[in-house]
mmCIF file of C-alpha atoms in Angstrom:
data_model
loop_
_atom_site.group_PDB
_atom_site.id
_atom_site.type_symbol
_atom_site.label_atom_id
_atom_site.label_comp_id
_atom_site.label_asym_id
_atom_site.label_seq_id
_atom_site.Cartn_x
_atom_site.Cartn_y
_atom_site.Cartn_z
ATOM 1 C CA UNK A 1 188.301 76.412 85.838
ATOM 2 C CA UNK A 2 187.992 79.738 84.177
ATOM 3 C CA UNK A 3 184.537 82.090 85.421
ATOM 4 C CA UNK A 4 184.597 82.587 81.468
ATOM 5 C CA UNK A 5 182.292 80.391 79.227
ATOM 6 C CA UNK A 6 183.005 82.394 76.197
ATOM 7 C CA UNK A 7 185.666 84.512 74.728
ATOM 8 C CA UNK A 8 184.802 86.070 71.315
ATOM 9 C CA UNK A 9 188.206 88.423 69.835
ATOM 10 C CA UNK A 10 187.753 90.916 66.939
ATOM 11 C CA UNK A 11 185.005 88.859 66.109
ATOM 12 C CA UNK A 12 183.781 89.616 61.983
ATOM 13 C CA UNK A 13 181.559 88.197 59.833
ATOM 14 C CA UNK A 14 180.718 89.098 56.033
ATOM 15 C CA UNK A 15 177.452 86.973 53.600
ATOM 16 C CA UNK A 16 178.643 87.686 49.998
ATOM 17 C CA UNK A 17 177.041 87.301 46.962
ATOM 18 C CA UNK A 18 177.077 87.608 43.260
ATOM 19 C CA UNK A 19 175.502 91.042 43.721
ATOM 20 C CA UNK A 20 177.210 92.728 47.290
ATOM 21 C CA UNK A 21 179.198 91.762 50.484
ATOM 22 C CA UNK A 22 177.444 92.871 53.377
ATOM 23 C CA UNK A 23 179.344 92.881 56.839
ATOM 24 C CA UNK A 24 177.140 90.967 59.592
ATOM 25 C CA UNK A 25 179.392 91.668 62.382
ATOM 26 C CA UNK A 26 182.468 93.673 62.801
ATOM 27 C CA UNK A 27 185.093 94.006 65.588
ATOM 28 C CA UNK A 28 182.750 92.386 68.434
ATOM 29 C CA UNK A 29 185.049 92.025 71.493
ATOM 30 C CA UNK A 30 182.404 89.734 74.319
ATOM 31 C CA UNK A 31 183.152 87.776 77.293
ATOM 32 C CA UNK A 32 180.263 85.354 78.036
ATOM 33 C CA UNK A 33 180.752 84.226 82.224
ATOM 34 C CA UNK A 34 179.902 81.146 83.742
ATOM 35 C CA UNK A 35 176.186 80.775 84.838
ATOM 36 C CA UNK A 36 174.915 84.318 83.456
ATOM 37 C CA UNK A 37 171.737 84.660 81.978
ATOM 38 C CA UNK A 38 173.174 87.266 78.937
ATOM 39 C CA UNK A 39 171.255 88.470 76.518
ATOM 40 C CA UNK A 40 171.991 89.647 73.204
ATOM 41 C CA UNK A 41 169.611 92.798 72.199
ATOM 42 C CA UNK A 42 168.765 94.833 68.986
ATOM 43 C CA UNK A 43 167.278 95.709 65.756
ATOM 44 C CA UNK A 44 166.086 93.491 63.430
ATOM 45 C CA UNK A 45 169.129 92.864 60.884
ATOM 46 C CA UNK A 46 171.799 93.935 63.621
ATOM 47 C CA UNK A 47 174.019 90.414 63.528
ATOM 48 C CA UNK A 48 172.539 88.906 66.728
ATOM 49 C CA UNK A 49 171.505 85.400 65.116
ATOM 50 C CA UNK A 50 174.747 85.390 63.220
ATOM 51 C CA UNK A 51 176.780 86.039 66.549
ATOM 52 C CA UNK A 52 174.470 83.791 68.436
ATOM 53 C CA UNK A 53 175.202 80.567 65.473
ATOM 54 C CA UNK A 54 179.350 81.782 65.940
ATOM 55 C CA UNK A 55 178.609 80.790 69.492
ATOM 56 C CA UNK A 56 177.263 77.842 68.655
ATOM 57 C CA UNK A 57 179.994 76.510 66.026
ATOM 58 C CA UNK A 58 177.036 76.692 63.308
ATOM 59 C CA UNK A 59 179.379 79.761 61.420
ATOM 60 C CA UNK A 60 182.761 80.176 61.424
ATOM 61 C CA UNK A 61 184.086 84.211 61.976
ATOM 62 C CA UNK A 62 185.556 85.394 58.805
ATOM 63 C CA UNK A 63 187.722 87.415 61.119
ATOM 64 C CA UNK A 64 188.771 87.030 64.873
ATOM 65 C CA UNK A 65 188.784 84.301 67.589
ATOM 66 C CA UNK A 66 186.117 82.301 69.766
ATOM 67 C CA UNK A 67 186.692 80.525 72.641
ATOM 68 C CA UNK A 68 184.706 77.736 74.784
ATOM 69 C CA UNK A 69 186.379 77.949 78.044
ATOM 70 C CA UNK A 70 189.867 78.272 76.010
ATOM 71 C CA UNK A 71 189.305 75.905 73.111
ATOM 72 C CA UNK A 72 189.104 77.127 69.460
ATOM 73 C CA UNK A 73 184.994 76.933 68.552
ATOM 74 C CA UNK A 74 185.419 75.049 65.536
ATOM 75 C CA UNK A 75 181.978 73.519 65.318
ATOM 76 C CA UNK A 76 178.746 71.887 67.256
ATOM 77 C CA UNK A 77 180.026 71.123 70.444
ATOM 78 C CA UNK A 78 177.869 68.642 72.790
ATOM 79 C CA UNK A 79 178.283 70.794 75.911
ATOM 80 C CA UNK A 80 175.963 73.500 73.864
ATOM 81 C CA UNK A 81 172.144 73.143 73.366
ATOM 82 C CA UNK A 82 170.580 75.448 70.989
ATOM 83 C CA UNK A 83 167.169 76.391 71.016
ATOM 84 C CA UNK A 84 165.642 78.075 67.683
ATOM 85 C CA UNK A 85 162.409 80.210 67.225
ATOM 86 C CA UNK A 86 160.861 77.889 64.982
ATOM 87 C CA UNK A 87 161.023 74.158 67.448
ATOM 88 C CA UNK A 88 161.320 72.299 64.084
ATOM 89 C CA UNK A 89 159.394 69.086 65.598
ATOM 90 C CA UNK A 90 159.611 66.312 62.990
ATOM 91 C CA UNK A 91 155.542 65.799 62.804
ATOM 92 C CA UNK A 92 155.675 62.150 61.957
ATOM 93 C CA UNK A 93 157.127 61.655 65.585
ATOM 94 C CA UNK A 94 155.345 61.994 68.846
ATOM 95 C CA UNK A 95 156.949 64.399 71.223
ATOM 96 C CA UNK A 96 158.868 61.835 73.305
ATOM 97 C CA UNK A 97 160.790 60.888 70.350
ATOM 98 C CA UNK A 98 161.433 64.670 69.139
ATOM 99 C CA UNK A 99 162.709 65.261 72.612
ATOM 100 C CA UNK A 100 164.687 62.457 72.285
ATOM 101 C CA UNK A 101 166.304 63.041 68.742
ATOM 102 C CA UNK A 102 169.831 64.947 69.672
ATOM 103 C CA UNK A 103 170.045 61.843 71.970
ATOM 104 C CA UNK A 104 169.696 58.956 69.365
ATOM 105 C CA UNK A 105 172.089 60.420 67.285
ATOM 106 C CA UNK A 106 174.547 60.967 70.095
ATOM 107 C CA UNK A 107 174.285 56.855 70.335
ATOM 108 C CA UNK A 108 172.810 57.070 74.221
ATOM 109 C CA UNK A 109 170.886 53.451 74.461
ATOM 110 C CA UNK A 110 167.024 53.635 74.161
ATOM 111 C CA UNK A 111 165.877 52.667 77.755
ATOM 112 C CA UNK A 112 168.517 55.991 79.208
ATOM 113 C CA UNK A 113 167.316 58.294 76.212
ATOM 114 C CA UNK A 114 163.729 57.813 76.957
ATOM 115 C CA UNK A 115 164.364 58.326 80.816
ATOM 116 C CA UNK A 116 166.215 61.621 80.045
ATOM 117 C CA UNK A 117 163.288 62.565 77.344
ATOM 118 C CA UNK A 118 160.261 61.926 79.835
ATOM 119 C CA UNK A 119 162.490 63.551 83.117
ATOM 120 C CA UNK A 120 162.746 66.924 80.274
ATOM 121 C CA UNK A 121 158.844 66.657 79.573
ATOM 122 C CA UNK A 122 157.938 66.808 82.990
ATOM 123 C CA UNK A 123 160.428 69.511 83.682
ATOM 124 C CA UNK A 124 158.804 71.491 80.965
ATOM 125 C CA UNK A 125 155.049 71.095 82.128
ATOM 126 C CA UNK A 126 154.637 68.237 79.110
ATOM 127 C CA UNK A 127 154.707 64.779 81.381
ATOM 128 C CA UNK A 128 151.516 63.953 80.141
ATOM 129 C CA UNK A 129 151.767 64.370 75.792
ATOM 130 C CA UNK A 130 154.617 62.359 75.748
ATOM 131 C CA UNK A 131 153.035 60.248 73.289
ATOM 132 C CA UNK A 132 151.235 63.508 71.016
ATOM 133 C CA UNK A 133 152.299 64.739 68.017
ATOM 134 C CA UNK A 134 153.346 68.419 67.570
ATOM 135 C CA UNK A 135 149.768 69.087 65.478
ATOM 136 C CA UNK A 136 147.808 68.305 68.527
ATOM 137 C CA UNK A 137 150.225 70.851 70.431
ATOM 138 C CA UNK A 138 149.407 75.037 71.035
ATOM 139 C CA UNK A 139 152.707 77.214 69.862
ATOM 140 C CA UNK A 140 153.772 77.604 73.421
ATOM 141 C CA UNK A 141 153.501 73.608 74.198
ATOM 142 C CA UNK A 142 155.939 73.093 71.228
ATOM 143 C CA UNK A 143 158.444 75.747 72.220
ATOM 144 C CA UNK A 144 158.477 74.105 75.545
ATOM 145 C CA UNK A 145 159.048 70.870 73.756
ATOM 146 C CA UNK A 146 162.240 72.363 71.731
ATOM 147 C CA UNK A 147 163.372 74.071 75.540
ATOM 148 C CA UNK A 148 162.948 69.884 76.178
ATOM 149 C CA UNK A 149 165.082 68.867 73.270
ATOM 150 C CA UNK A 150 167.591 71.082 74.631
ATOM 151 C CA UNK A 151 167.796 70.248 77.868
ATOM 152 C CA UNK A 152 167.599 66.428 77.603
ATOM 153 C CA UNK A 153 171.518 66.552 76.560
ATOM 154 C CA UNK A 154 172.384 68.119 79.901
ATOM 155 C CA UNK A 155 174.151 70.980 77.967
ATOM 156 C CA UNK A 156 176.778 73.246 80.261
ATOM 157 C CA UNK A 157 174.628 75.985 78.036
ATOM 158 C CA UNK A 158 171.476 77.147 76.322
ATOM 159 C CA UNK A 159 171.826 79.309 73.167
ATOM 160 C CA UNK A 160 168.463 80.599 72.112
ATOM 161 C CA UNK A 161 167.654 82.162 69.528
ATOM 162 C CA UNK A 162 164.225 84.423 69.807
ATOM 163 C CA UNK A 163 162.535 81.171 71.492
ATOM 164 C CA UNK A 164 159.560 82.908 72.064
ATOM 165 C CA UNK A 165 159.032 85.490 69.122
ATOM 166 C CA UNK A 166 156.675 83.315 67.693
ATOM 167 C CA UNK A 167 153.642 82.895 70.687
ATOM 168 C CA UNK A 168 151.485 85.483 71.956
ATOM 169 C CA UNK A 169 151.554 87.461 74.206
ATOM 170 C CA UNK A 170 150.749 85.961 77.499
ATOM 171 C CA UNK A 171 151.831 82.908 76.287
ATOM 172 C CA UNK A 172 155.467 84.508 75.889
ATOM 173 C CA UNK A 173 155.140 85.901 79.479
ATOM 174 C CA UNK A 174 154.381 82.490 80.625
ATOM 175 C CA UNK A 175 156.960 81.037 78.657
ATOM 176 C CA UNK A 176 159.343 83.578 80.397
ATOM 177 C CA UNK A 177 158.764 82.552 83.717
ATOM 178 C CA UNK A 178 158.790 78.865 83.215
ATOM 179 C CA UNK A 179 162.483 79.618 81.323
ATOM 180 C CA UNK A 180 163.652 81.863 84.392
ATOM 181 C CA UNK A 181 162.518 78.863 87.086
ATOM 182 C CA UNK A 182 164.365 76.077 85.140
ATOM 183 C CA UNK A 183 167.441 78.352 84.882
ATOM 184 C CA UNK A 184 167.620 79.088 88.618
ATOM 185 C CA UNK A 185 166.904 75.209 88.936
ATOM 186 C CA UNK A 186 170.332 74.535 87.285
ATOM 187 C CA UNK A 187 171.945 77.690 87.255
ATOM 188 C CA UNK A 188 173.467 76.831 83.386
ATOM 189 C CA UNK A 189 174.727 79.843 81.164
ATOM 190 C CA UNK A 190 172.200 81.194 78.924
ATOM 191 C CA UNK A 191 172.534 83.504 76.056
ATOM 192 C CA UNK A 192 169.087 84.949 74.770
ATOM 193 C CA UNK A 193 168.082 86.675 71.547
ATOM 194 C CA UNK A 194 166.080 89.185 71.531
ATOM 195 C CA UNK A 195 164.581 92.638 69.990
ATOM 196 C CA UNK A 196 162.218 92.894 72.410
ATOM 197 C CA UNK A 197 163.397 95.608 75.490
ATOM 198 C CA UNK A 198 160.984 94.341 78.090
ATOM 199 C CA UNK A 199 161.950 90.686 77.742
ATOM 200 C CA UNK A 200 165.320 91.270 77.789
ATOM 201 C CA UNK A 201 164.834 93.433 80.739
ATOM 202 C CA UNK A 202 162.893 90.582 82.390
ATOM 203 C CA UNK A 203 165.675 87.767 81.527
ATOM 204 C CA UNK A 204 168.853 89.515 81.821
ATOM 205 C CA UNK A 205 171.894 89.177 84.228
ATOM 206 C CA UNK A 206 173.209 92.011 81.887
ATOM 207 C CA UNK A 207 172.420 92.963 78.416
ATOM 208 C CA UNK A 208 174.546 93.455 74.963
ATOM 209 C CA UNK A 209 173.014 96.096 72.617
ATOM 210 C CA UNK A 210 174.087 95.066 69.002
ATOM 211 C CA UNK A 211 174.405 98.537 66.687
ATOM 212 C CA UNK A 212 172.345 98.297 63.112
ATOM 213 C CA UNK A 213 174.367 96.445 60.808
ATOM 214 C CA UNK A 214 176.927 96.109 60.978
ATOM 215 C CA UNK A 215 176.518 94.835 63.955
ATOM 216 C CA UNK A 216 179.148 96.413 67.072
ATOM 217 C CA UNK A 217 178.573 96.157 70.785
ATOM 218 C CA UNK A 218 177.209 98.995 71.214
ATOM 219 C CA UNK A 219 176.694 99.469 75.033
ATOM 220 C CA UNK A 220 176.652 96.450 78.108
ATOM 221 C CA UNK A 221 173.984 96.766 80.837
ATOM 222 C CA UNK A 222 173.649 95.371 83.583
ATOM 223 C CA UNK A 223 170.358 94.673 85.369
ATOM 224 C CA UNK A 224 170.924 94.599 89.038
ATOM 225 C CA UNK A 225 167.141 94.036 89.817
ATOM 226 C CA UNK A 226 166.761 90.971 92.357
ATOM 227 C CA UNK A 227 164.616 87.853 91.598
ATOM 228 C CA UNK A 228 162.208 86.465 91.258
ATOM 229 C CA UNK A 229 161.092 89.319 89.013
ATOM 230 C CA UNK A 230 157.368 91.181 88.466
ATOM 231 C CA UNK A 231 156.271 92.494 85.075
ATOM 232 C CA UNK A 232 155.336 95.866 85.349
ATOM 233 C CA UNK A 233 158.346 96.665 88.140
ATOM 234 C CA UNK A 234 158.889 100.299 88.498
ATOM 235 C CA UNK A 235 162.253 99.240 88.460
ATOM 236 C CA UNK A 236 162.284 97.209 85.418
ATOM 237 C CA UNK A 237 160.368 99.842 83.837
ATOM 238 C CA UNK A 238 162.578 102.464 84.544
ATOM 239 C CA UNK A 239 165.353 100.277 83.009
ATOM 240 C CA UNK A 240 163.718 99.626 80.171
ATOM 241 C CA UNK A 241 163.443 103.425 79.638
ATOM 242 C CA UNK A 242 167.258 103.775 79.688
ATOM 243 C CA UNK A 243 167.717 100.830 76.936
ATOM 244 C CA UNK A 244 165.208 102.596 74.602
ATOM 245 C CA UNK A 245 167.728 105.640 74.693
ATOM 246 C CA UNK A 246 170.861 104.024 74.127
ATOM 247 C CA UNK A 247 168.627 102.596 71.215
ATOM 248 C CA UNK A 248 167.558 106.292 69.648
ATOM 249 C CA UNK A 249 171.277 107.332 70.486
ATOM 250 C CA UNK A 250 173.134 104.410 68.169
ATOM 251 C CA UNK A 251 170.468 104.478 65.422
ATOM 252 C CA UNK A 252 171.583 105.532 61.689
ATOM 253 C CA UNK A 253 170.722 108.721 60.561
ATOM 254 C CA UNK A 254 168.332 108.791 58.482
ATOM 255 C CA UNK A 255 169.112 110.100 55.258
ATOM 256 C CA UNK A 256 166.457 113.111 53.991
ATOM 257 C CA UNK A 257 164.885 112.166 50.412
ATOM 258 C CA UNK A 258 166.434 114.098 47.737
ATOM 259 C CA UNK A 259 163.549 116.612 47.205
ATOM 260 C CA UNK A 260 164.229 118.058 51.030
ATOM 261 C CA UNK A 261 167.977 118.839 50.787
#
């Protein structure tokens, strides 16, 4: 079997409207490889979503090819798990049945989809609010639920898609950690979203910096720091540093106002 998960060639994508056509992605040439922990890094607006749903078979490239070790992505496949930023818990359930959702609807009997939902609580730190609903839940208890969700279908990978954007601070940290230790655990590919340079510093096998729309690779970086990892390593630092140029070097110019020229 191929080291490649992924294969994305000449990879575009345009939204159109009534009013404009705006070009997402354009020209992205990526090779994802089996059991990396990539990450997908840039500005706000820059495509990485969009790419990150083309992984997933949620959008189709208007342009290109995408491959999931050699087969056409045409759609949702069950070897993917996709985690969002928002961990959309259906509040009328308690969290063993959210957990358990992508399961039911995949037809697994109740007694095995229950098993597989309280083995992916307990995983997560949850074991014991297996029967709470998401309003009795912090931010960072429902993101590990969604994580959960995820990982109940035994996916081959984990797309996520700014997971933790949404949590504070040390709660993110946390959540970082906890992420990093069930990824070792299984060693499964991940690809991460992200804007934020120290997390993807933190997470990353090697890093993909997206240009400002539309979005390009724009440089690939490895991190060759060993694990586990410390926030606040002089290392990490210093390669965080490095990122934060590349950044300044692929920005737009910014156009004077009309009174200065």
């Amino acid at each position: 079997m191929s080291d490649d998960v992924f294969t994305l060639s000449g990879v575009s994508r345009e939204y159109r409207s009534a009013q404009k056509t705006t070009l997402a992605l354009d020209d992205v040439e990526l090779t994802v490889r089996d059991g990396e922990f990539l990450v997908l890094l840039g500005p706000s607006g820059c495509g990485k979503s969009t790419l990150l749903e083309i992984l997933a078979g949620l959008q189709r490239p208007d342009a290109g090819e995408v491959s999931f070790r050699g087969d056409p992505v045409t759609g949702p496949r069950a070897e993917l798990g996709m985690v969002f930023q928002d961990p959309a818990l259906f509040p009328w359930q308690p969290l063993l049945s959210n957990v358990a959702i992508g399961l039911e609807l995949a037809g697994v009997p109740a007694k095995e989809r229950e098993r597989r939902a309280l083995a992916e609580l307990e995983r997560v730190g949850l074991g014991g609010f297996a029967r709470a609903y998401p309003h009795e839940l912090s931010g960072g208890m429902q993101q590990r639920a969604g994580i959960a969700r995820a990982l109940a279908a035994d996916p081959e990978v984990l797309l996520m898609d700014e997971p933790f954007g949404a949590v504070d601070h040390l709660t993110r940290l946390q959540l970082q950690e906890e992420l990093l230790a069930l990824w070792a655990e299984r060693r499964r590919t991940v690809v991460f979203v992200t804007h934020d340079v120290g997390e993807a510093v933190y997470l990353a096998d090697r890093i993909v910096v997206l240009s400002p729309r539309p979005g390009r690779i724009a440089r690939e970086i490895t991190v060759s720091a060993g694990r586990p990892r410390v926030h606040g390593d002089p290392e990490l630092l210093a390669r965080e540093s490095d990122i934060y140029r590349v950044l300044r070097e692929i920005e737009d110019p910014i156009e004077p106002p009309e009174w200065m020229i």
